[in-house]
Coordinates of C-alpha atoms and ligand atoms in Angstrom, one line a residue:
M1 CA -19.7 5.1 18.6
N2 CA -19.7 1.5 19.7
I3 CA -17.3 -0.3 17.3
V4 CA -16.1 -3.9 17.0
V5 CA -12.9 -4.7 15.1
I6 CA -12.3 -8.3 14.0
G7 CA -8.7 -9.2 13.6
T8 CA -5.8 -7.8 15.6
G9 CA -3.0 -7.8 13.0
Y10 CA -1.2 -4.7 11.5
V11 CA -4.5 -3.3 10.1
G12 CA -6.9 -4.4 12.8
L13 CA -4.9 -3.3 15.8
V14 CA -3.9 0.1 14.3
T15 CA -7.5 0.7 13.3
A16 CA -8.9 -0.2 16.7
A17 CA -6.3 1.8 18.7
C18 CA -6.6 4.9 16.6
L19 CA -10.5 4.8 16.6
A20 CA -10.4 4.3 20.4
E21 CA -8.0 7.2 20.7
C22 CA -10.3 9.5 18.8
G23 CA -13.2 8.9 21.1
H24 CA -14.9 5.6 20.1
Q25 CA -15.6 2.6 22.3
V26 CA -13.8 -0.2 20.5
N27 CA -13.8 -3.9 21.2
C28 CA -11.3 -6.1 19.3
I29 CA -12.1 -9.8 18.6
D30 CA -9.5 -12.3 17.7
I31 CA -9.4 -16.1 17.7
D32 CA -5.8 -16.3 19.0
K33 CA -6.2 -16.5 22.8
E34 CA -2.4 -16.1 23.5
K35 CA -2.3 -13.0 21.4
L36 CA -5.3 -11.5 23.2
K37 CA -3.6 -12.1 26.6
K38 CA -0.5 -10.2 25.4
L39 CA -2.6 -7.4 24.0
K40 CA -4.5 -6.9 27.2
R41 CA -1.2 -6.2 28.9
G42 CA 0.0 -3.9 26.1
D43 CA 2.4 -6.5 24.5
I44 CA 2.2 -5.7 20.8
P45 CA 3.3 -8.7 18.7
F46 CA 4.9 -6.5 16.1
Y47 CA 6.9 -3.2 15.9
E48 CA 4.8 -0.2 14.8
K49 CA 6.0 3.3 15.7
G50 CA 3.7 4.8 18.4
L51 CA 1.2 2.0 18.5
K52 CA 2.1 0.6 22.0
N53 CA 1.5 3.8 23.8
I54 CA -1.9 4.3 22.1
V55 CA -3.0 0.8 23.0
L56 CA -1.8 1.1 26.6
K57 CA -3.6 4.5 27.1
A58 CA -6.8 3.3 25.4
V59 CA -6.9 0.0 27.5
K60 CA -6.3 2.1 30.7
N61 CA -9.1 4.5 29.7
K62 CA -11.3 1.5 28.9
T63 CA -12.0 2.7 25.4
L64 CA -10.3 -0.4 24.0
S65 CA -10.8 -4.0 25.0
F66 CA -10.0 -7.4 23.6
S67 CA -12.0 -10.6 23.6
K68 CA -12.5 -13.8 21.6
N69 CA -16.2 -13.8 22.5
Y70 CA -18.5 -12.6 19.7
N71 CA -21.8 -12.5 21.6
Q72 CA -20.7 -10.2 24.4
S73 CA -18.7 -8.0 22.0
L74 CA -21.5 -7.5 19.5
N75 CA -24.0 -6.2 22.1
Q76 CA -25.3 -2.9 20.8
V77 CA -22.5 -2.6 18.2
E78 CA -23.0 0.2 15.6
A79 CA -20.1 -0.6 13.2
I80 CA -18.0 -3.7 12.6
F81 CA -14.6 -3.5 10.9
L82 CA -13.4 -6.8 9.3
C83 CA -9.6 -6.7 9.4
V84 CA -8.9 -10.4 9.1
G85 CA -6.1 -11.8 7.0
T86 CA -6.6 -12.8 3.4
P87 CA -3.2 -14.6 2.8
P88 CA -2.4 -16.0 -0.6
K89 CA -3.2 -19.6 -1.3
V90 CA -0.7 -21.8 -3.3
N91 CA -2.5 -20.8 -6.5
G92 CA -2.1 -17.1 -5.6
K93 CA -5.8 -16.5 -4.9
P94 CA -6.5 -14.9 -1.5
N95 CA -7.7 -17.3 1.2
L96 CA -11.1 -16.0 2.3
S97 CA -11.8 -18.6 5.0
Y98 CA -11.1 -16.2 7.9
L99 CA -13.5 -13.7 6.3
K100 CA -16.2 -16.3 6.0
N101 CA -15.7 -17.5 9.5
S102 CA -16.0 -14.0 10.9
L103 CA -19.1 -13.3 8.9
T104 CA -20.7 -16.6 10.2
S105 CA -19.8 -15.7 13.8
I106 CA -21.3 -12.2 13.3
A107 CA -24.5 -13.7 11.8
E108 CA -24.8 -16.1 14.8
N109 CA -24.4 -13.5 17.5
L110 CA -25.7 -10.2 16.1
E111 CA -28.8 -8.8 17.8
N112 CA -29.2 -5.4 16.1
D113 CA -28.8 -3.6 12.8
V114 CA -25.2 -2.8 11.9
A115 CA -22.8 -1.4 9.3
I116 CA -20.0 -3.7 8.3
F117 CA -16.8 -2.2 6.9
V118 CA -14.5 -4.7 5.1
K119 CA -10.9 -3.4 5.6
S120 CA -9.3 -6.7 4.6
T121 CA -7.9 -6.6 1.1
V122 CA -10.2 -8.7 -1.0
P123 CA -10.5 -9.3 -4.8
V124 CA -13.1 -7.2 -6.5
G125 CA -16.5 -8.7 -6.2
T126 CA -15.8 -10.2 -2.8
N127 CA -17.9 -7.7 -0.9
K128 CA -20.9 -8.5 -3.0
F129 CA -20.3 -12.1 -2.2
A130 CA -19.8 -11.4 1.5
K131 CA -23.0 -9.4 1.7
E132 CA -25.0 -12.3 0.2
F133 CA -23.1 -14.8 2.4
I134 CA -24.1 -13.1 5.6
Q135 CA -27.7 -12.4 4.5
K136 CA -28.1 -16.2 4.1
K137 CA -26.7 -16.8 7.6
I138 CA -28.6 -14.2 9.5
K139 CA -31.6 -15.8 11.2
K140 CA -33.1 -12.6 12.6
D141 CA -34.8 -9.7 10.7
L142 CA -31.8 -7.3 10.9
K143 CA -30.5 -4.7 8.4
I144 CA -26.8 -5.3 7.6
S145 CA -25.3 -2.4 5.7
F146 CA -22.0 -3.2 3.8
A147 CA -19.0 -1.1 2.8
S148 CA -15.6 -1.7 1.3
N149 CA -13.2 0.5 3.3
P150 CA -9.7 -0.5 2.1
E151 CA -6.6 0.5 4.2
F152 CA -3.6 2.3 2.9
L153 CA -1.3 1.8 5.8
K154 CA 2.5 1.6 5.2
E155 CA 4.3 -0.7 7.8
G156 CA 6.4 1.4 10.1
N157 CA 4.2 4.4 9.5
A158 CA 0.8 2.9 10.0
V159 CA -0.4 5.0 12.9
S160 CA 0.5 8.2 11.1
D161 CA -1.1 7.0 7.9
F162 CA -4.3 6.1 9.7
K163 CA -4.5 9.5 11.5
K164 CA -3.4 11.6 8.5
P165 CA -4.8 9.7 5.5
D166 CA -4.5 11.1 2.0
R167 CA -8.0 9.7 1.5
I168 CA -10.6 7.5 3.1
I169 CA -12.4 5.3 0.5
I170 CA -15.9 4.0 1.4
G171 CA -17.4 1.8 -1.3
T172 CA -21.1 1.4 -0.7
D173 CA -24.6 1.6 -2.1
D174 CA -26.3 2.2 1.2
P175 CA -27.1 5.8 2.5
L176 CA -26.9 4.6 6.1
V177 CA -23.2 3.7 5.6
K178 CA -22.5 7.3 4.5
K179 CA -24.0 8.7 7.8
V180 CA -22.1 6.1 9.9
S181 CA -18.8 6.7 8.1
K182 CA -18.9 10.5 8.7
E183 CA -19.5 9.8 12.4
I184 CA -16.7 7.2 12.6
Y185 CA -14.1 9.3 10.8
K186 CA -15.2 12.8 12.0
N187 CA -12.1 13.3 14.1
I188 CA -9.8 11.8 11.5
A189 CA -10.5 13.3 8.1
T190 CA -12.4 16.3 6.7
S191 CA -15.3 15.5 4.5
K192 CA -13.3 16.3 1.4
K193 CA -11.0 13.3 2.2
L194 CA -14.0 11.0 2.7
I195 CA -14.6 9.6 -0.8
F196 CA -17.7 7.6 -1.5
T197 CA -17.6 5.2 -4.4
S198 CA -19.4 2.0 -5.5
I199 CA -18.3 -1.2 -3.6
E200 CA -16.5 -2.6 -6.7
S201 CA -14.6 0.7 -7.3
A202 CA -13.4 0.7 -3.7
E203 CA -12.1 -2.8 -4.0
I204 CA -10.3 -2.0 -7.2
I205 CA -8.8 1.2 -5.9
K206 CA -7.0 -0.8 -3.2
Y207 CA -5.4 -3.3 -5.7
A208 CA -4.8 -0.7 -8.3
S209 CA -3.0 1.7 -5.9
N210 CA -0.7 -1.0 -4.6
A211 CA 0.0 -2.4 -8.0
F212 CA 0.8 1.1 -9.3
L213 CA 3.2 1.8 -6.5
A214 CA 4.9 -1.5 -7.1
T215 CA 5.1 -0.7 -10.8
K216 CA 6.8 2.6 -10.1
I217 CA 9.4 0.8 -8.0
A218 CA 10.0 -2.0 -10.6
F219 CA 10.2 0.6 -13.4
I220 CA 12.9 2.8 -11.7
N221 CA 14.8 -0.4 -10.9
E222 CA 14.9 -1.4 -14.5
I223 CA 16.1 2.1 -15.4
S224 CA 18.8 1.7 -12.7
R225 CA 20.2 -1.3 -14.6
L226 CA 20.4 0.8 -17.8
S227 CA 22.0 3.6 -15.7
D228 CA 24.6 1.1 -14.5
H229 CA 25.4 -0.1 -18.0
F230 CA 25.9 3.5 -19.3
N231 CA 27.6 4.7 -16.1
A232 CA 24.8 7.3 -15.6
D233 CA 23.4 8.2 -12.1
I234 CA 20.0 6.9 -11.1
K235 CA 19.7 9.7 -8.5
E236 CA 20.1 12.3 -11.2
I237 CA 17.6 10.4 -13.4
K238 CA 15.1 10.2 -10.6
K239 CA 15.5 14.0 -9.9
G240 CA 15.0 14.8 -13.6
M241 CA 11.9 12.5 -13.9
S242 CA 10.3 13.5 -10.6
M243 CA 10.3 17.2 -11.4
D244 CA 7.4 16.4 -13.8
E245 CA 4.6 16.6 -11.3
R246 CA 2.7 13.9 -13.2
I247 CA 5.5 11.5 -12.1
G248 CA 6.4 12.9 -8.7
E249 CA 9.3 11.8 -6.5
H250 CA 7.8 9.1 -4.3
F251 CA 8.4 5.4 -4.8
L252 CA 11.2 6.1 -7.2
N253 CA 14.0 5.0 -5.0
S254 CA 15.9 2.2 -6.8
G255 CA 17.3 -0.7 -4.8
L256 CA 16.8 -4.4 -4.2
G257 CA 13.1 -4.0 -5.0
F258 CA 9.9 -4.4 -3.0
G259 CA 8.9 -7.0 -0.5
G260 CA 6.3 -7.0 2.3
S261 CA 3.0 -8.7 2.8
C262 CA 1.1 -6.5 0.4
F263 CA 2.7 -5.6 -2.9
P264 CA 3.6 -9.2 -3.9
K265 CA 0.2 -10.5 -2.7
D266 CA -1.8 -7.8 -4.3
L267 CA 0.0 -8.0 -7.6
D268 CA -0.7 -11.7 -7.7
G269 CA -4.3 -11.2 -6.6
L270 CA -4.8 -8.6 -9.4
A271 CA -3.2 -10.9 -12.0
N272 CA -5.4 -13.7 -10.9
R273 CA -8.6 -11.6 -11.1
F274 CA -7.7 -10.7 -14.7
R275 CA -6.9 -14.3 -15.6
E276 CA -10.0 -15.7 -13.9
F277 CA -12.3 -13.6 -16.0
G278 CA -10.3 -13.8 -19.2
I279 CA -9.5 -10.1 -19.2
P280 CA -6.3 -9.3 -21.1
S281 CA -3.5 -7.9 -18.8
S282 CA 0.3 -8.2 -18.6
I283 CA 1.5 -5.5 -16.2
P284 CA 1.0 -7.1 -12.7
N285 CA 2.9 -10.3 -13.8
A286 CA 5.6 -8.3 -15.5
V287 CA 6.1 -6.2 -12.4
R288 CA 6.5 -9.4 -10.2
L289 CA 9.0 -10.8 -12.7
S290 CA 10.9 -7.5 -12.9
N291 CA 11.1 -7.4 -9.1
N292 CA 12.6 -10.9 -8.9
Q293 CA 15.1 -10.0 -11.7
Q294 CA 16.4 -7.1 -9.5
I295 CA 17.5 -9.5 -6.8
N296 CA 19.3 -11.7 -9.4
Y297 CA 20.9 -8.6 -10.9
F298 CA 22.3 -7.4 -7.6
S299 CA 23.4 -10.9 -6.5
K300 CA 25.5 -11.1 -9.7
K301 CA 27.1 -7.8 -8.9
I302 CA 28.2 -9.3 -5.5
T303 CA 29.3 -12.7 -6.8
G304 CA 31.0 -11.1 -9.8
N305 CA 33.2 -8.9 -7.6
L306 CA 33.7 -11.1 -4.5
I307 CA 34.9 -14.6 -5.4
G308 CA 36.0 -17.4 -3.1
K309 CA 34.5 -19.8 -0.6
T310 CA 36.9 -18.5 2.1
S311 CA 35.3 -15.0 1.9
C312 CA 33.1 -13.7 4.7
V313 CA 30.3 -11.2 4.1
M314 CA 28.6 -8.6 6.4
V315 CA 24.9 -7.9 5.6
W316 CA 23.2 -4.9 7.2
G317 CA 19.4 -5.1 6.9
L318 CA 17.1 -8.2 7.0
A319 CA 13.6 -6.5 7.1
F320 CA 11.6 -6.0 3.9
K321 CA 11.9 -2.2 4.4
G322 CA 13.4 0.3 6.8
G323 CA 11.7 1.0 10.2
T324 CA 10.0 -2.4 10.5
D325 CA 10.7 -5.8 12.0
D326 CA 8.7 -7.6 9.2
V327 CA 10.7 -9.9 6.9
R328 CA 7.8 -11.2 4.8
E329 CA 9.0 -11.4 1.1
S330 CA 12.1 -9.5 2.2
P331 CA 14.4 -8.9 -0.7
S332 CA 17.3 -9.0 1.8
I333 CA 16.4 -12.5 2.9
K334 CA 16.0 -13.6 -0.7
L335 CA 19.4 -12.2 -1.6
I336 CA 21.1 -13.9 1.4
K337 CA 19.5 -17.3 0.4
K338 CA 20.8 -16.8 -3.1
I339 CA 24.5 -16.0 -2.2
S340 CA 24.9 -17.9 1.1
N341 CA 26.4 -21.0 -0.5
K342 CA 29.1 -18.9 -2.2
Y343 CA 30.8 -17.7 0.9
K344 CA 32.3 -19.1 4.1
E345 CA 30.3 -17.0 6.6
I346 CA 27.6 -14.4 6.4
Y347 CA 27.3 -12.0 9.4
A348 CA 23.7 -10.6 9.5
Y349 CA 22.6 -7.5 11.4
D350 CA 19.2 -5.7 11.6
P351 CA 18.1 -3.3 14.4
L352 CA 14.6 -4.7 14.5
A353 CA 14.2 -7.9 12.5
I354 CA 16.7 -10.5 13.7
F355 CA 14.1 -12.5 15.7
N356 CA 11.8 -12.8 12.6
A357 CA 14.8 -13.3 10.2
K358 CA 16.1 -16.3 12.2
K359 CA 12.8 -18.1 11.5
E360 CA 13.2 -17.5 7.7
L361 CA 16.9 -18.6 7.6
V362 CA 16.7 -21.8 9.5
G363 CA 19.1 -24.3 8.1
F364 CA 21.5 -21.7 6.7
S365 CA 24.3 -22.7 9.1
N366 CA 26.9 -20.3 7.9
I367 CA 24.8 -17.3 8.8
K368 CA 25.8 -15.6 12.1
F369 CA 23.3 -13.1 13.6
I370 CA 25.0 -10.2 15.4
K371 CA 23.7 -7.5 17.7
D372 CA 26.3 -4.8 16.8
K373 CA 26.7 -4.0 13.2
Y374 CA 30.5 -3.4 13.6
E375 CA 31.1 -6.7 15.4
F376 CA 33.2 -9.1 13.3
I377 CA 33.7 -6.4 10.6
K378 CA 37.4 -7.3 10.6
K379 CA 36.6 -10.8 9.5
C380 CA 34.6 -9.6 6.5
D381 CA 35.6 -9.1 2.8
C382 CA 32.6 -6.9 2.0
L383 CA 29.6 -5.0 3.4
I384 CA 26.2 -5.5 1.8
I385 CA 23.4 -3.0 2.7
A386 CA 20.1 -4.6 1.9
T387 CA 17.4 -2.7 3.9
E388 CA 16.9 1.1 4.1
H389 CA 17.0 1.4 7.9
S390 CA 17.8 5.0 8.7
E391 CA 20.7 4.1 11.0
F392 CA 22.6 2.9 7.9
K393 CA 22.7 6.4 6.5
S394 CA 25.4 7.4 9.0
V395 CA 28.0 4.7 8.6
D396 CA 31.3 4.9 10.5
F397 CA 33.8 4.6 7.6
K398 CA 36.7 4.2 9.9
K399 CA 35.1 1.2 11.6
I400 CA 34.1 -0.5 8.4
G401 CA 37.5 0.4 7.0
K402 CA 38.8 -2.5 9.1
M403 CA 37.3 -5.0 6.7
K404 CA 39.8 -7.2 4.8
N405 CA 38.5 -5.7 1.5
K406 CA 37.2 -2.1 1.5
L407 CA 34.3 -3.2 -0.6
I408 CA 30.6 -2.1 -0.3
F409 CA 27.6 -3.4 -2.1
D410 CA 24.8 -0.9 -1.4
G411 CA 21.5 -2.5 -2.3
R412 CA 19.5 0.6 -1.3
N413 CA 21.8 3.4 -2.6
I414 CA 21.6 4.6 1.0
L415 CA 25.3 5.8 1.1
N416 CA 26.9 8.5 -1.0
K417 CA 29.2 6.9 -3.6
Q418 CA 31.7 9.8 -3.7
Q419 CA 32.0 9.8 0.0
A420 CA 32.6 6.1 0.2
E421 CA 35.2 6.3 -2.5
K422 CA 36.9 9.2 -0.8
H423 CA 37.3 6.9 2.2
G424 CA 39.1 4.4 -0.1
F425 CA 36.2 2.0 -0.6
I426 CA 35.2 0.3 -3.9
Y427 CA 31.5 1.1 -3.9
H428 CA 28.8 -0.7 -5.9
G429 CA 25.3 0.8 -5.8
I430 CA 22.4 0.2 -8.2
G431 CA 22.5 2.6 -11.1
V432 CA 24.8 5.1 -9.3
Ligands
LIG501 C1 2.3 -0.8 1.1 C2 1.6 0.4 0.6 O1 2.5 1.5 0.6 C3 0.4 0.7 1.6 O2 -0.3 1.8 1.1 C4 -0.5 -0.5 1.6 O3 -1.6 -0.3 2.5 C5 0.3 -1.7 2.1 O4 1.4 -2.0 1.2 P1 4.2 -1.5 2.8 O5 4.3 -2.7 2.0 O6 4.0 -1.6 4.3 O7 2.9 -0.6 2.3 O8 5.5 -0.6 2.6 P2 6.0 0.4 1.5 O9 6.6 1.6 2.2 O10 5.0 0.6 0.5 O11 7.3 -0.4 0.8 C6 7.0 -1.6 0.1 C7 8.3 -2.1 -0.4 O12 8.8 -1.2 -1.5 C8 9.4 -2.2 0.6 O13 10.2 -3.4 0.4 C9 10.3 -1.0 0.2 O14 11.7 -1.2 0.6 C10 10.1 -0.9 -1.3 N1 10.3 0.5 -1.8 C11 9.5 1.5 -1.4 C12 11.3 0.7 -2.8 O15 12.1 -0.3 -3.1 N2 11.5 1.9 -3.3 C13 10.7 2.9 -2.9 O16 10.9 4.0 -3.5 C14 9.7 2.7 -2.0

């Protein structure tokens, strides 16, 4: 099929590349000319496992192209995916200006009937608004079918999540969309994974899924505080809980809490929607508050056990989660900002995210970014692990044993406490 994807961020580029790889002709549109130039030569502006090779191969096979030009790109298009950003405004409501601008450009340049799939995360009711918005803008007698098709892509795993989805949600009231959807996704998911709902249900499924996952994390983190207090073991607690298949084991890893561009934004978006319509709700706001408390809780562990402005600290992990270079709403960055004025120097290491972290930590002059996680270890009085990058699982205890204090604060419970203590370290996890 002839597909256009609007927006080349995490969601748009992964969607476009994977659809091109499974046989569609895909053209990406973006307003950022610099970004388009980089993409045409295979420069991906963010780290996503496996994406670069897919993009390079599809560009070479001419099944994937990039342009800023709507009228050329929309020629004979059969399906359009809207993957533009909906970043939160100051009041927490999603900014829909990029969505409106894209719809206006589509209306001005479209020459044939088309199905529009909104992949951007938008508050429930927005697709209905968008459908009416574009109908008013379209000057020609064209049939525009509409669907809400939310994404469920985890950063660092987005390509695999797209190719092997748990489910594909298509919210629509238009039979044509069902036919087009089956054609688009025929090489990606069997029909039993293609779930058709109303538009509003699809919009809510997205917010509800993210908010529920965030709630799971906040819940186990509160339990980890109780576990700390009573000297229990949160890993045992997780095991005992997760054997109940209604609870399951995923998203029950306690640590510094959740960050990223989605969970915080979607919780706020959901809370706003409830508030806007006077619908009683307390969970989304409570989860946000609980998540912030976890960073305070862990920072007190550090400052309560390492005192002195002459002390130096080693921090491993700056990204909001392991396997990504993204630092948006990173709990690690928030923790560093909270403790940085308590210590003389902070040595900060991350395998992927240093470039992005430097932008977030401008002005924090006592932070030294290092390329080797064992460099300067001798100068440090403790090691803090703040992101669950897999390389931190195999720590060289001999090398970190050269610290002035054999003191570890493990914000992701990534190390084994008994093993660390066997090597002579004082080990503080969260709930272990
Ligand atoms: C999330 C959703 O998982 C995805 O479906 C949606 O489309 C986008 O938002 P993402 O934010 O990329 O994906 O990462 P995710 O793997 O969900 O982790 C989110 C945060 O939760 C990270 O900060 C991670 O460190 C934290 N987390 C995750 C925990 O603290 N404990 C866990 O058990 C799992």
